[in-house]
């Protein structure tokens, strides 16, 4: 069942006292049908917007959007591929 499901769990703030939004603890569960390779810890480059993950997941699920929030593009290291070239 989880092969056709993507469950995103996490937060947009890593330290609520200072509203620090770097090093966010995010977990993605499932997603084999979306081409997401599991069992890994992935660290994105400093300054990568969380919205890039949202745009990438939407793209993997067949909802193609150009931007979302402050997104700057698709993430390229989730594994697998999409019809939009190279994620």
mmCIF file with all atom_site columns, C-alpha atoms in Angstrom:
data_model
loop_
_atom_site.group_PDB
_atom_site.id
_atom_site.type_symbol
_atom_site.label_atom_id
_atom_site.label_alt_id
_atom_site.label_comp_id
_atom_site.label_asym_id
_atom_site.label_entity_id
_atom_site.label_seq_id
_atom_site.pdbx_PDB_ins_code
_atom_site.Cartn_x
_atom_site.Cartn_y
_atom_site.Cartn_z
_atom_site.occupancy
_atom_site.B_iso_or_equiv
_atom_site.pdbx_formal_charge
_atom_site.auth_seq_id
_atom_site.auth_comp_id
_atom_site.auth_asym_id
_atom_site.auth_atom_id
_atom_site.pdbx_PDB_model_num
ATOM 1  C CA . UNK A 1 1  ? 0.000  0.000  0.000   1.00 0.00 ? 1  UNK A CA 1
ATOM 2  C CA . UNK A 1 2  ? 2.777  2.483  0.823   1.00 0.00 ? 2  UNK A CA 1
ATOM 3  C CA . UNK A 1 3  ? 4.323  2.000  -2.630  1.00 0.00 ? 3  UNK A CA 1
ATOM 4  C CA . UNK A 1 4  ? 1.538  4.218  -4.000  1.00 0.00 ? 4  UNK A CA 1
ATOM 5  C CA . UNK A 1 5  ? 1.540  6.643  -1.053  1.00 0.00 ? 5  UNK A CA 1
ATOM 6  C CA . UNK A 1 6  ? 3.891  9.460  -0.079  1.00 0.00 ? 6  UNK A CA 1
ATOM 7  C CA . UNK A 1 7  ? 3.737  10.535 3.548   1.00 0.00 ? 7  UNK A CA 1
ATOM 8  C CA . UNK A 1 8  ? 5.679  13.686 4.422   1.00 0.00 ? 8  UNK A CA 1
ATOM 9  C CA . UNK A 1 9  ? 6.313  14.257 8.118   1.00 0.00 ? 9  UNK A CA 1
ATOM 10 C CA . UNK A 1 10 ? 8.273  17.156 9.530   1.00 0.00 ? 10 UNK A CA 1
ATOM 11 C CA . UNK A 1 11 ? 8.297  20.798 10.415  1.00 0.00 ? 11 UNK A CA 1
ATOM 12 C CA . UNK A 1 12 ? 9.159  24.121 8.812   1.00 0.00 ? 12 UNK A CA 1
ATOM 13 C CA . UNK A 1 13 ? 11.042 25.353 11.897  1.00 0.00 ? 13 UNK A CA 1
ATOM 14 C CA . UNK A 1 14 ? 13.881 23.456 13.566  1.00 0.00 ? 14 UNK A CA 1
ATOM 15 C CA . UNK A 1 15 ? 14.070 25.678 16.688  1.00 0.00 ? 15 UNK A CA 1
ATOM 16 C CA . UNK A 1 16 ? 10.781 27.314 17.645  1.00 0.00 ? 16 UNK A CA 1
ATOM 17 C CA . UNK A 1 17 ? 12.436 29.625 20.195  1.00 0.00 ? 17 UNK A CA 1
ATOM 18 C CA . UNK A 1 18 ? 14.515 31.403 17.544  1.00 0.00 ? 18 UNK A CA 1
ATOM 19 C CA . UNK A 1 19 ? 12.392 30.552 14.468  1.00 0.00 ? 19 UNK A CA 1
ATOM 20 C CA . UNK A 1 20 ? 15.497 28.920 12.989  1.00 0.00 ? 20 UNK A CA 1
ATOM 21 C CA . UNK A 1 21 ? 14.579 27.155 9.733   1.00 0.00 ? 21 UNK A CA 1
ATOM 22 C CA . UNK A 1 22 ? 17.812 25.342 8.775   1.00 0.00 ? 22 UNK A CA 1
ATOM 23 C CA . UNK A 1 23 ? 18.500 21.619 9.256   1.00 0.00 ? 23 UNK A CA 1
ATOM 24 C CA . UNK A 1 24 ? 14.807 20.734 9.230   1.00 0.00 ? 24 UNK A CA 1
ATOM 25 C CA . UNK A 1 25 ? 13.884 17.248 10.445  1.00 0.00 ? 25 UNK A CA 1
ATOM 26 C CA . UNK A 1 26 ? 11.798 15.843 7.552   1.00 0.00 ? 26 UNK A CA 1
ATOM 27 C CA . UNK A 1 27 ? 10.839 12.217 6.881   1.00 0.00 ? 27 UNK A CA 1
ATOM 28 C CA . UNK A 1 28 ? 9.359  10.851 3.649   1.00 0.00 ? 28 UNK A CA 1
ATOM 29 C CA . UNK A 1 29 ? 7.715  7.433  3.926   1.00 0.00 ? 29 UNK A CA 1
ATOM 30 C CA . UNK A 1 30 ? 6.581  5.274  1.010   1.00 0.00 ? 30 UNK A CA 1
ATOM 31 C CA . UNK A 1 31 ? 6.709  6.478  -2.534  1.00 0.00 ? 31 UNK A CA 1
ATOM 32 C CA . UNK A 1 32 ? 8.201  3.591  -4.515  1.00 0.00 ? 32 UNK A CA 1
ATOM 33 C CA . UNK A 1 33 ? 5.692  4.198  -7.343  1.00 0.00 ? 33 UNK A CA 1
ATOM 34 C CA . UNK A 1 34 ? 6.777  7.867  -7.307  1.00 0.00 ? 34 UNK A CA 1
ATOM 35 C CA . UNK A 1 35 ? 10.396 6.805  -7.775  1.00 0.00 ? 35 UNK A CA 1
ATOM 36 C CA . UNK A 1 36 ? 11.632 7.721  -4.314  1.00 0.00 ? 36 UNK A CA 1
ATOM 37 C CA . UNK A 1 37 ? 14.532 5.599  -3.089  1.00 0.00 ? 37 UNK A CA 1
ATOM 38 C CA . UNK A 1 38 ? 14.176 4.814  0.613   1.00 0.00 ? 38 UNK A CA 1
ATOM 39 C CA . UNK A 1 39 ? 16.517 3.888  3.437   1.00 0.00 ? 39 UNK A CA 1
ATOM 40 C CA . UNK A 1 40 ? 18.718 6.961  3.087   1.00 0.00 ? 40 UNK A CA 1
ATOM 41 C CA . UNK A 1 41 ? 19.601 10.181 4.882   1.00 0.00 ? 41 UNK A CA 1
ATOM 42 C CA . UNK A 1 42 ? 19.807 13.086 2.431   1.00 0.00 ? 42 UNK A CA 1
ATOM 43 C CA . UNK A 1 43 ? 21.262 16.457 3.277   1.00 0.00 ? 43 UNK A CA 1
ATOM 44 C CA . UNK A 1 44 ? 20.415 19.299 0.898   1.00 0.00 ? 44 UNK A CA 1
ATOM 45 C CA . UNK A 1 45 ? 22.813 22.191 0.240   1.00 0.00 ? 45 UNK A CA 1
ATOM 46 C CA . UNK A 1 46 ? 22.574 25.119 2.663   1.00 0.00 ? 46 UNK A CA 1
ATOM 47 C CA . UNK A 1 47 ? 19.804 27.521 1.632   1.00 0.00 ? 47 UNK A CA 1
ATOM 48 C CA . UNK A 1 48 ? 17.686 24.996 -0.307  1.00 0.00 ? 48 UNK A CA 1
ATOM 49 C CA . UNK A 1 49 ? 14.032 26.012 0.213   1.00 0.00 ? 49 UNK A CA 1
ATOM 50 C CA . UNK A 1 50 ? 11.712 23.420 1.774   1.00 0.00 ? 50 UNK A CA 1
ATOM 51 C CA . UNK A 1 51 ? 9.281  24.354 -1.004  1.00 0.00 ? 51 UNK A CA 1
ATOM 52 C CA . UNK A 1 52 ? 11.637 22.588 -3.467  1.00 0.00 ? 52 UNK A CA 1
ATOM 53 C CA . UNK A 1 53 ? 10.738 19.315 -1.748  1.00 0.00 ? 53 UNK A CA 1
ATOM 54 C CA . UNK A 1 54 ? 7.042  20.131 -2.033  1.00 0.00 ? 54 UNK A CA 1
ATOM 55 C CA . UNK A 1 55 ? 7.346  20.936 -5.753  1.00 0.00 ? 55 UNK A CA 1
ATOM 56 C CA . UNK A 1 56 ? 9.327  17.728 -6.330  1.00 0.00 ? 56 UNK A CA 1
ATOM 57 C CA . UNK A 1 57 ? 6.792  15.558 -4.493  1.00 0.00 ? 57 UNK A CA 1
ATOM 58 C CA . UNK A 1 58 ? 3.909  17.186 -6.368  1.00 0.00 ? 58 UNK A CA 1
ATOM 59 C CA . UNK A 1 59 ? 5.730  16.529 -9.645  1.00 0.00 ? 59 UNK A CA 1
ATOM 60 C CA . UNK A 1 60 ? 6.282  12.871 -8.697  1.00 0.00 ? 60 UNK A CA 1
ATOM 61 C CA . UNK A 1 61 ? 2.574  12.491 -7.969  1.00 0.00 ? 61 UNK A CA 1
ATOM 62 C CA . UNK A 1 62 ? 1.603  13.921 -11.363 1.00 0.00 ? 62 UNK A CA 1
ATOM 63 C CA . UNK A 1 63 ? 0.759  17.475 -10.287 1.00 0.00 ? 63 UNK A CA 1
ATOM 64 C CA . UNK A 1 64 ? 3.130  19.628 -12.331 1.00 0.00 ? 64 UNK A CA 1
ATOM 65 C CA . UNK A 1 65 ? 3.582  23.151 -10.955 1.00 0.00 ? 65 UNK A CA 1
ATOM 66 C CA . UNK A 1 66 ? 6.230  25.690 -11.910 1.00 0.00 ? 66 UNK A CA 1
ATOM 67 C CA . UNK A 1 67 ? 6.665  27.166 -8.436  1.00 0.00 ? 67 UNK A CA 1
ATOM 68 C CA . UNK A 1 68 ? 5.315  26.874 -4.910  1.00 0.00 ? 68 UNK A CA 1
ATOM 69 C CA . UNK A 1 69 ? 6.125  29.453 -2.257  1.00 0.00 ? 69 UNK A CA 1
ATOM 70 C CA . UNK A 1 70 ? 9.819  30.303 -2.470  1.00 0.00 ? 70 UNK A CA 1
ATOM 71 C CA . UNK A 1 71 ? 10.793 27.220 -4.512  1.00 0.00 ? 71 UNK A CA 1
ATOM 72 C CA . UNK A 1 72 ? 13.712 27.499 -6.900  1.00 0.00 ? 72 UNK A CA 1
ATOM 73 C CA . UNK A 1 73 ? 13.365 24.148 -8.694  1.00 0.00 ? 73 UNK A CA 1
ATOM 74 C CA . UNK A 1 74 ? 13.123 20.393 -8.330  1.00 0.00 ? 74 UNK A CA 1
ATOM 75 C CA . UNK A 1 75 ? 15.354 18.319 -6.056  1.00 0.00 ? 75 UNK A CA 1
ATOM 76 C CA . UNK A 1 76 ? 17.576 15.927 -7.980  1.00 0.00 ? 76 UNK A CA 1
ATOM 77 C CA . UNK A 1 77 ? 18.586 13.370 -5.352  1.00 0.00 ? 77 UNK A CA 1
ATOM 78 C CA . UNK A 1 78 ? 15.383 11.582 -4.280  1.00 0.00 ? 78 UNK A CA 1
ATOM 79 C CA . UNK A 1 79 ? 16.031 8.729  -6.709  1.00 0.00 ? 79 UNK A CA 1
ATOM 80 C CA . UNK A 1 80 ? 14.112 7.480  -9.740  1.00 0.00 ? 80 UNK A CA 1
ATOM 81 C CA . UNK A 1 81 ? 12.901 9.717  -12.539 1.00 0.00 ? 81 UNK A CA 1
ATOM 82 C CA . UNK A 1 82 ? 9.848  11.565 -13.774 1.00 0.00 ? 82 UNK A CA 1
ATOM 83 C CA . UNK A 1 83 ? 8.549  12.553 -17.152 1.00 0.00 ? 83 UNK A CA 1
ATOM 84 C CA . UNK A 1 84 ? 9.929  16.064 -16.601 1.00 0.00 ? 84 UNK A CA 1
ATOM 85 C CA . UNK A 1 85 ? 13.526 15.043 -16.886 1.00 0.00 ? 85 UNK A CA 1
ATOM 86 C CA . UNK A 1 86 ? 15.915 13.929 -14.279 1.00 0.00 ? 86 UNK A CA 1
ATOM 87 C CA . UNK A 1 87 ? 14.614 14.005 -10.742 1.00 0.00 ? 87 UNK A CA 1
#
